[in-house]
PDB file of C-alpha atoms in Angstrom:
ATOM      1  CA  MET A   1     -42.850 -33.264-145.407  1.00  0.00           C
ATOM      2  CA  ILE A   2     -42.192 -29.626-144.844  1.00  0.00           C
ATOM      3  CA  PHE A   3     -44.735 -29.708-142.077  1.00  0.00           C
ATOM      4  CA  ALA A   4     -42.969 -32.575-140.444  1.00  0.00           C
ATOM      5  CA  ILE A   5     -39.646 -30.801-140.621  1.00  0.00           C
ATOM      6  CA  THR A   6     -41.233 -27.684-139.171  1.00  0.00           C
ATOM      7  CA  CYS A   7     -42.659 -29.676-136.236  1.00  0.00           C
ATOM      8  CA  VAL A   8     -39.290 -31.272-135.579  1.00  0.00           C
ATOM      9  CA  LEU A   9     -37.557 -27.901-135.534  1.00  0.00           C
ATOM     10  CA  PHE A  10     -40.226 -26.461-133.249  1.00  0.00           C
ATOM     11  CA  LEU A  11     -39.855 -29.312-130.783  1.00  0.00           C
ATOM     12  CA  ALA A  12     -36.098 -29.000-130.882  1.00  0.00           C
ATOM     13  CA  PHE A  13     -36.322 -25.290-130.163  1.00  0.00           C
ATOM     14  CA  ALA A  14     -38.771 -25.843-127.346  1.00  0.00           C
ATOM     15  CA  PHE A  15     -36.533 -28.475-125.814  1.00  0.00           C
ATOM     16  CA  CYS A  16     -33.527 -26.206-125.993  1.00  0.00           C
ATOM     17  CA  SER A  17     -35.472 -23.346-124.387  1.00  0.00           C
ATOM     18  CA  LYS A  18     -36.649 -25.620-121.593  1.00  0.00           C
ATOM     19  CA  THR A  19     -33.155 -26.866-120.975  1.00  0.00           C
ATOM     20  CA  LYS A  20     -31.816 -23.323-120.863  1.00  0.00           C
ATOM     21  CA  GLU A  21     -34.584 -22.292-118.501  1.00  0.00           C
ATOM     22  CA  ASP A  22     -33.926 -25.228-116.206  1.00  0.00           C
ATOM     23  CA  THR A  23     -30.265 -24.431-116.311  1.00  0.00           C
ATOM     24  CA  LEU A  24     -31.012 -20.834-115.355  1.00  0.00           C
ATOM     25  CA  ILE A  25     -33.283 -21.975-112.491  1.00  0.00           C
ATOM     26  CA  VAL A  26     -30.662 -24.382-111.207  1.00  0.00           C
ATOM     27  CA  THR A  27     -28.032 -21.685-111.458  1.00  0.00           C
ATOM     28  CA  GLU A  28     -30.346 -19.257-109.677  1.00  0.00           C
ATOM     29  CA  LYS A  29     -31.000 -21.789-106.943  1.00  0.00           C
ATOM     30  CA  GLU A  30     -27.301 -22.447-106.558  1.00  0.00           C
ATOM     31  CA  THR A  31     -26.690 -18.748-106.419  1.00  0.00           C
ATOM     32  CA  THR A  32     -29.376 -18.396-103.737  1.00  0.00           C
ATOM     33  CA  LEU A  33     -27.934 -21.279-101.800  1.00  0.00           C
ATOM     34  CA  THR A  34     -24.504 -19.760-102.104  1.00  0.00           C
ATOM     35  CA  THR A  35     -25.823 -16.420-100.935  1.00  0.00           C
ATOM     36  CA  GLU A  36     -27.597 -18.024 -97.966  1.00  0.00           C
ATOM     37  CA  SER A  37     -24.440 -19.941 -97.196  1.00  0.00           C
ATOM     38  CA  ILE A  38     -22.450 -16.781 -97.355  1.00  0.00           C
ATOM     39  CA  SER A  39     -25.038 -15.061 -95.150  1.00  0.00           C
ATOM     40  CA  GLU A  40     -24.905 -17.868 -92.617  1.00  0.00           C
ATOM     41  CA  THR A  41     -21.155 -17.750 -92.749  1.00  0.00           C
ATOM     42  CA  SER A  42     -21.265 -14.007 -92.214  1.00  0.00           C
ATOM     43  CA  THR A  43     -23.685 -14.470 -89.322  1.00  0.00           C
ATOM     44  CA  GLU A  44     -21.418 -17.023 -87.747  1.00  0.00           C
ATOM     45  CA  ALA A  45     -18.522 -14.674 -88.270  1.00  0.00           C
ATOM     46  CA  VAL A  46     -20.463 -11.877 -86.634  1.00  0.00           C
ATOM     47  CA  ILE A  47     -21.479 -14.133 -83.739  1.00  0.00           C
ATOM     48  CA  SER A  48     -17.920 -15.327 -83.456  1.00  0.00           C
ATOM     49  CA  GLU A  49     -16.652 -11.788 -83.505  1.00  0.00           C
ATOM     50  CA  THR A  50     -19.202 -10.742 -80.920  1.00  0.00           C
ATOM     51  CA  SER A  51     -18.210 -13.665 -78.791  1.00  0.00           C
ATOM     52  CA  VAL A  52     -14.560 -12.771 -79.082  1.00  0.00           C
ATOM     53  CA  HIS A  53     -15.338  -9.153 -78.283  1.00  0.00           C
ATOM     54  CA  SER A  54     -17.398 -10.184 -75.261  1.00  0.00           C
ATOM     55  CA  THR A  55     -14.584 -12.419 -74.086  1.00  0.00           C
ATOM     56  CA  THR A  56     -12.127  -9.628 -74.526  1.00  0.00           C
ATOM     57  CA  VAL A  57     -14.255  -7.259 -72.445  1.00  0.00           C
ATOM     58  CA  THR A  58     -14.714  -9.825 -69.716  1.00  0.00           C
ATOM     59  CA  THR A  59     -11.014 -10.549 -69.651  1.00  0.00           C
ATOM     60  CA  THR A  60     -10.226  -6.883 -69.495  1.00  0.00           C
ATOM     61  CA  VAL A  61     -12.609  -6.269 -66.589  1.00  0.00           C
ATOM     62  CA  SER A  62     -11.280  -9.309 -64.812  1.00  0.00           C
ATOM     63  CA  ALA A  63      -7.737  -8.137 -65.339  1.00  0.00           C
ATOM     64  CA  THR A  64      -8.639  -4.691 -64.048  1.00  0.00           C
ATOM     65  CA  VAL A  65     -10.172  -6.074 -60.880  1.00  0.00           C
ATOM     66  CA  THR A  66      -7.298  -8.440 -60.292  1.00  0.00           C
ATOM     67  CA  THR A  67      -4.596  -5.863 -60.762  1.00  0.00           C
ATOM     68  CA  LEU A  68      -6.072  -3.209 -58.453  1.00  0.00           C
ATOM     69  CA  PRO A  69      -3.227  -2.138 -56.127  1.00  0.00           C
ATOM     70  CA  THR A  70      -3.627  -2.672 -52.389  1.00  0.00           C
ATOM     71  CA  THR A  71      -2.878   0.535 -50.567  1.00  0.00           C
ATOM     72  CA  THR A  72      -2.027   1.003 -46.895  1.00  0.00           C
ATOM     73  CA  LYS A  73      -2.923   4.209 -45.136  1.00  0.00           C
ATOM     74  CA  PRO A  74       0.360   5.887 -44.263  1.00  0.00           C
ATOM     75  CA  SER A  75       1.018   6.565 -40.599  1.00  0.00           C
ATOM     76  CA  THR A  76       1.149  10.209 -39.651  1.00  0.00           C
ATOM     77  CA  THR A  77       3.509  11.873 -37.232  1.00  0.00           C
ATOM     78  CA  HIS A  78       2.336  15.062 -35.562  1.00  0.00           C
ATOM     79  CA  THR A  79       4.981  17.720 -35.592  1.00  0.00           C
ATOM     80  CA  THR A  80       5.253  21.142 -34.096  1.00  0.00           C
ATOM     81  CA  THR A  81       7.492  23.947 -35.245  1.00  0.00           C
ATOM     82  CA  THR A  82       9.887  25.788 -32.995  1.00  0.00           C
ATOM     83  CA  ALA A  83      11.655  28.967 -33.964  1.00  0.00           C
ATOM     84  CA  SER A  84      15.309  29.548 -33.347  1.00  0.00           C
ATOM     85  CA  PRO A  85      15.738  32.968 -31.681  1.00  0.00           C
ATOM     86  CA  SER A  86      19.035  33.602 -33.456  1.00  0.00           C
ATOM     87  CA  SER A  87      18.309  32.534 -37.027  1.00  0.00           C
ATOM     88  CA  GLY A  88      14.532  32.830 -37.199  1.00  0.00           C
ATOM     89  CA  ILE A  89      14.447  29.483 -39.006  1.00  0.00           C
ATOM     90  CA  THR A  90      11.810  27.053 -37.868  1.00  0.00           C
ATOM     91  CA  SER A  91      12.400  23.363 -37.686  1.00  0.00           C
ATOM     92  CA  PRO A  92       9.819  20.623 -37.107  1.00  0.00           C
ATOM     93  CA  THR A  93       9.993  18.827 -33.830  1.00  0.00           C
ATOM     94  CA  ALA A  94       8.201  15.519 -33.319  1.00  0.00           C
ATOM     95  CA  TYR A  95       5.937  15.189 -30.312  1.00  0.00           C
ATOM     96  CA  THR A  96       7.340  13.028 -27.556  1.00  0.00           C
ATOM     97  CA  THR A  97       5.455  11.287 -24.757  1.00  0.00           C
ATOM     98  CA  THR A  98       6.836  11.752 -21.270  1.00  0.00           C
ATOM     99  CA  THR A  99       5.955   9.198 -18.603  1.00  0.00           C
ATOM    100  CA  LEU A 100       5.756  10.831 -15.208  1.00  0.00           C
ATOM    101  CA  PRO A 101       7.185   8.811 -12.324  1.00  0.00           C
ATOM    102  CA  THR A 102       4.633   7.265 -10.025  1.00  0.00           C
ATOM    103  CA  THR A 103       5.088   8.484  -6.486  1.00  0.00           C
ATOM    104  CA  ALA A 104       3.455   6.920  -3.492  1.00  0.00           C
ATOM    105  CA  THR A 105       1.619   9.237  -1.133  1.00  0.00           C
ATOM    106  CA  THR A 106       3.245   9.157   2.265  1.00  0.00           C
ATOM    107  CA  ILE A 107       0.882   9.657   5.183  1.00  0.00           C
ATOM    108  CA  PRO A 108       2.691  11.225   8.121  1.00  0.00           C
ATOM    109  CA  GLN A 109       2.854   8.889  11.069  1.00  0.00           C
ATOM    110  CA  PHE A 110       2.795  10.291  14.570  1.00  0.00           C
ATOM    111  CA  PRO A 111       4.641   8.423  17.307  1.00  0.00           C
ATOM    112  CA  LYS A 112       2.561   6.411  19.705  1.00  0.00           C
ATOM    113  CA  PRO A 113       1.632   8.034  23.028  1.00  0.00           C
ATOM    114  CA  TYR A 114       4.158   7.381  25.762  1.00  0.00           C
ATOM    115  CA  TYR A 115       5.132   8.269  29.320  1.00  0.00           C
ATOM    116  CA  ASP A 116       8.265  10.180  30.178  1.00  0.00           C
ATOM    117  CA  PRO A 117      10.031   8.062  32.808  1.00  0.00           C
ATOM    118  CA  ASN A 118      12.455  10.857  33.751  1.00  0.00           C
ATOM    119  CA  ALA A 119       9.794  13.361  34.719  1.00  0.00           C
ATOM    120  CA  ALA A 120       9.610  12.212  38.354  1.00  0.00           C
ATOM    121  CA  SER A 121      13.339  12.578  39.120  1.00  0.00           C
ATOM    122  CA  GLU A 122      13.712  15.829  37.152  1.00  0.00           C
ATOM    123  CA  LEU A 123      10.773  17.522  38.860  1.00  0.00           C
ATOM    124  CA  LEU A 124      11.898  16.234  42.299  1.00  0.00           C
ATOM    125  CA  LYS A 125      15.312  17.822  41.730  1.00  0.00           C
ATOM    126  CA  ARG A 126      13.835  21.234  40.876  1.00  0.00           C
ATOM    127  CA  THR A 127      11.326  21.032  43.757  1.00  0.00           C
ATOM    128  CA  ASN A 128      14.030  20.370  46.363  1.00  0.00           C
ATOM    129  CA  GLU A 129      16.242  23.136  44.948  1.00  0.00           C
ATOM    130  CA  GLU A 130      13.392  25.588  45.429  1.00  0.00           C
ATOM    131  CA  ARG A 131      12.574  24.282  48.905  1.00  0.00           C
ATOM    132  CA  ALA A 132      16.210  24.653  49.881  1.00  0.00           C
ATOM    133  CA  LYS A 133      16.021  28.359  49.032  1.00  0.00           C
ATOM    134  CA  HIS A 134      13.300  28.650  51.657  1.00  0.00           C
ATOM    135  CA  SER A 135      15.084  26.483  54.253  1.00  0.00           C
ATOM    136  CA  LEU A 136      12.598  23.634  53.839  1.00  0.00           C
ATOM    137  CA  ALA A 137      13.392  19.920  54.184  1.00  0.00           C
ATOM    138  CA  PRO A 138      13.792  18.037  50.890  1.00  0.00           C
ATOM    139  CA  LEU A 139      11.112  15.661  49.700  1.00  0.00           C
ATOM    140  CA  THR A 140      11.687  11.999  48.939  1.00  0.00           C
ATOM    141  CA  LEU A 141      10.400  10.196  45.842  1.00  0.00           C
ATOM    142  CA  SER A 142       7.583   7.719  46.464  1.00  0.00           C
ATOM    143  CA  SER A 143       7.177   4.935  43.908  1.00  0.00           C
ATOM    144  CA  SER A 144       3.521   4.332  44.800  1.00  0.00           C
ATOM    145  CA  LEU A 145       2.775   8.058  44.548  1.00  0.00           C
ATOM    146  CA  THR A 146       4.637   8.149  41.238  1.00  0.00           C
ATOM    147  CA  ASP A 147       2.384   5.355  39.949  1.00  0.00           C
ATOM    148  CA  ALA A 148      -0.654   7.423  41.007  1.00  0.00           C
ATOM    149  CA  ALA A 149       0.832  10.461  39.237  1.00  0.00           C
ATOM    150  CA  LYS A 150       1.216   8.340  36.087  1.00  0.00           C
ATOM    151  CA  ILE A 151      -2.522   7.563  36.167  1.00  0.00           C
ATOM    152  CA  ARG A 152      -3.404  11.216  36.691  1.00  0.00           C
ATOM    153  CA  SER A 153      -1.167  12.434  33.845  1.00  0.00           C
ATOM    154  CA  TYR A 154      -3.190  10.283  31.451  1.00  0.00           C
ATOM    155  CA  GLU A 155      -6.569  11.188  32.982  1.00  0.00           C
ATOM    156  CA  ILE A 156      -6.020  14.937  32.572  1.00  0.00           C
ATOM    157  CA  SER A 157      -5.442  14.315  28.809  1.00  0.00           C
ATOM    158  CA  LEU A 158      -9.089  13.170  28.785  1.00  0.00           C
ATOM    159  CA  ARG A 159     -10.404  15.767  31.242  1.00  0.00           C
ATOM    160  CA  PHE A 160      -8.171  18.564  32.403  1.00  0.00           C
ATOM    161  CA  SER A 161      -9.443  19.008  35.931  1.00  0.00           C
ATOM    162  CA  HIS A 162      -8.733  18.055  39.536  1.00  0.00           C
ATOM    163  CA  THR A 163     -11.877  15.966  39.169  1.00  0.00           C
ATOM    164  CA  ARG A 164     -11.218  12.599  37.560  1.00  0.00           C
ATOM    165  CA  PRO A 165     -12.967  11.457  34.355  1.00  0.00           C
ATOM    166  CA  ASN A 166     -15.233   9.242  36.492  1.00  0.00           C
ATOM    167  CA  GLY A 167     -16.431  12.351  38.356  1.00  0.00           C
ATOM    168  CA  LYS A 168     -14.597  11.631  41.579  1.00  0.00           C
ATOM    169  CA  SER A 169     -12.013  13.780  43.356  1.00  0.00           C
ATOM    170  CA  CYS A 170      -8.336  13.423  42.478  1.00  0.00           C
ATOM    171  CA  ASP A 171      -7.724  12.220  46.058  1.00  0.00           C
ATOM    172  CA  THR A 172      -9.306   8.881  45.132  1.00  0.00           C
ATOM    173  CA  VAL A 173      -6.323   7.982  42.951  1.00  0.00           C
ATOM    174  CA  TYR A 174      -4.364   7.330  46.133  1.00  0.00           C
ATOM    175  CA  THR A 175      -5.005   5.857  49.573  1.00  0.00           C
ATOM    176  CA  GLN A 176      -4.818   9.198  51.427  1.00  0.00           C
ATOM    177  CA  ASP A 177      -5.331  12.904  50.855  1.00  0.00           C
ATOM    178  CA  ILE A 178      -2.923  14.408  48.403  1.00  0.00           C
ATOM    179  CA  GLY A 179      -1.845  17.774  47.081  1.00  0.00           C
ATOM    180  CA  GLU A 180      -1.874  17.945  43.284  1.00  0.00           C
ATOM    181  CA  ASN A 181      -0.255  20.166  40.643  1.00  0.00           C
ATOM    182  CA  ILE A 182      -1.283  19.620  37.012  1.00  0.00           C
ATOM    183  CA  ALA A 183      -0.380  21.312  33.712  1.00  0.00           C
ATOM    184  CA  TYR A 184      -0.354  20.660  29.975  1.00  0.00           C
ATOM    185  CA  GLY A 185       1.307  22.038  26.863  1.00  0.00           C
ATOM    186  CA  GLN A 186       4.712  22.812  28.392  1.00  0.00           C
ATOM    187  CA  THR A 187       7.561  21.122  26.517  1.00  0.00           C
ATOM    188  CA  SER A 188      10.296  20.897  29.158  1.00  0.00           C
ATOM    189  CA  TYR A 189      10.830  20.305  32.881  1.00  0.00           C
ATOM    190  CA  ASP A 190      11.957  23.899  33.464  1.00  0.00           C
ATOM    191  CA  GLU A 191       8.994  25.329  31.584  1.00  0.00           C
ATOM    192  CA  VAL A 192       6.392  23.422  33.568  1.00  0.00           C
ATOM    193  CA  PHE A 193       8.137  23.996  36.915  1.00  0.00           C
ATOM    194  CA  ASN A 194       8.401  27.748  36.314  1.00  0.00           C
ATOM    195  CA  ALA A 195       4.701  27.815  35.351  1.00  0.00           C
ATOM    196  CA  TRP A 196       3.828  26.227  38.695  1.00  0.00           C
ATOM    197  CA  MET A 197       6.056  28.576  40.630  1.00  0.00           C
ATOM    198  CA  ASN A 198       4.306  31.536  38.971  1.00  0.00           C
ATOM    199  CA  SER A 199       0.901  30.230  40.175  1.00  0.00           C
ATOM    200  CA  GLU A 200       0.121  30.890  43.844  1.00  0.00           C
ATOM    201  CA  ALA A 201      -1.805  27.659  44.497  1.00  0.00           C
ATOM    202  CA  HIS A 202       0.788  25.457  42.798  1.00  0.00           C
ATOM    203  CA  ARG A 203       3.679  27.274  44.434  1.00  0.00           C
ATOM    204  CA  LYS A 204       2.043  26.706  47.806  1.00  0.00           C
ATOM    205  CA  ASN A 205       2.061  22.911  47.255  1.00  0.00           C
ATOM    206  CA  ILE A 206       5.746  22.919  46.289  1.00  0.00           C
ATOM    207  CA  LEU A 207       6.741  24.922  49.370  1.00  0.00           C
ATOM    208  CA  LYS A 208       4.360  23.348  51.920  1.00  0.00           C
ATOM    209  CA  GLU A 209       6.373  22.458  54.988  1.00  0.00           C
ATOM    210  CA  ASP A 210       4.229  19.448  55.999  1.00  0.00           C
ATOM    211  CA  TYR A 211       4.805  17.482  52.805  1.00  0.00           C
ATOM    212  CA  THR A 212       7.478  14.826  52.959  1.00  0.00           C
ATOM    213  CA  ARG A 213       7.035  12.718  49.776  1.00  0.00           C
ATOM    214  CA  MET A 214       6.400  13.421  46.165  1.00  0.00           C
ATOM    215  CA  GLY A 215       5.525  11.621  42.932  1.00  0.00           C
ATOM    216  CA  ALA A 216       5.375  12.947  39.345  1.00  0.00           C
ATOM    217  CA  TYR A 217       4.825  11.827  35.773  1.00  0.00           C
ATOM    218  CA  CYS A 218       4.385  13.149  32.224  1.00  0.00           C
ATOM    219  CA  TYR A 219       2.116  11.678  29.558  1.00  0.00           C
ATOM    220  CA  VAL A 220       2.897  12.555  25.921  1.00  0.00           C
ATOM    221  CA  GLU A 221       0.159  12.284  23.282  1.00  0.00           C
ATOM    222  CA  SER A 222       0.838  11.141  19.715  1.00  0.00           C
ATOM    223  CA  ASN A 223       0.757  14.784  18.575  1.00  0.00           C
ATOM    224  CA  GLY A 224       3.523  15.635  21.047  1.00  0.00           C
ATOM    225  CA  ARG A 225       1.411  17.484  23.609  1.00  0.00           C
ATOM    226  CA  LYS A 226       2.551  16.829  27.172  1.00  0.00           C
ATOM    227  CA  TYR A 227       0.408  16.448  30.298  1.00  0.00           C
ATOM    228  CA  TRP A 228       2.099  16.873  33.699  1.00  0.00           C
ATOM    229  CA  ALA A 229       1.038  15.667  37.153  1.00  0.00           C
ATOM    230  CA  GLN A 230       2.833  16.237  40.491  1.00  0.00           C
ATOM    231  CA  LEU A 231       1.437  14.704  43.726  1.00  0.00           C
ATOM    232  CA  PHE A 232       2.365  15.388  47.371  1.00  0.00           C
ATOM    233  CA  ILE A 233       1.601  13.625  50.655  1.00  0.00           C
ATOM    234  CA  ILE A 234       2.468  14.177  54.288  1.00  0.00           C
TER     235      ILE A 234
END
């Protein structure tokens, strides 16, 4: 009987110990699970925090890039300083650009060559005045001889000689023998006539008693130089 009671008590104690142990194991497992849950939660929190921090950094960088100010290089004005002689104070003066006027180059234009149509009458007048001083008959003006004198005044601008540019004698300019006075460079009727009178051969033509007609002309080059021709016939 006592043995039976002892067995019952032993079994009861064993059962209670087992139940307590199971309870402790369950509690330990729950505690472990809770700890793991807390750890997972903490990990998620850390991940979440890291994510938020990463987002914040990205947003900050993005904001920094976006808000960079756009700058424009300022224009510069060159200045120079001039001193006032009275006060000695210098003041800046801005450079200014001066546009020079465009001027066309004018090439001097010489007049075209021409013939002096008054040379014949003016030289005839002076010739007859001189002949009158020596009691000689006056000469008359010949139009055909004047035309020949016109040709000779131009020819002597090419070759100053009693020989024509073609190599022939000056007599060939007319239909008969002629007396000829030529000159160049003189600027007036008086100047050329006085030059002839101061030359023995030319003076002899002017005062030759046998001559009865005269012709004369003056050719003027573009540079103003004058060529004179005076022809005489019997």
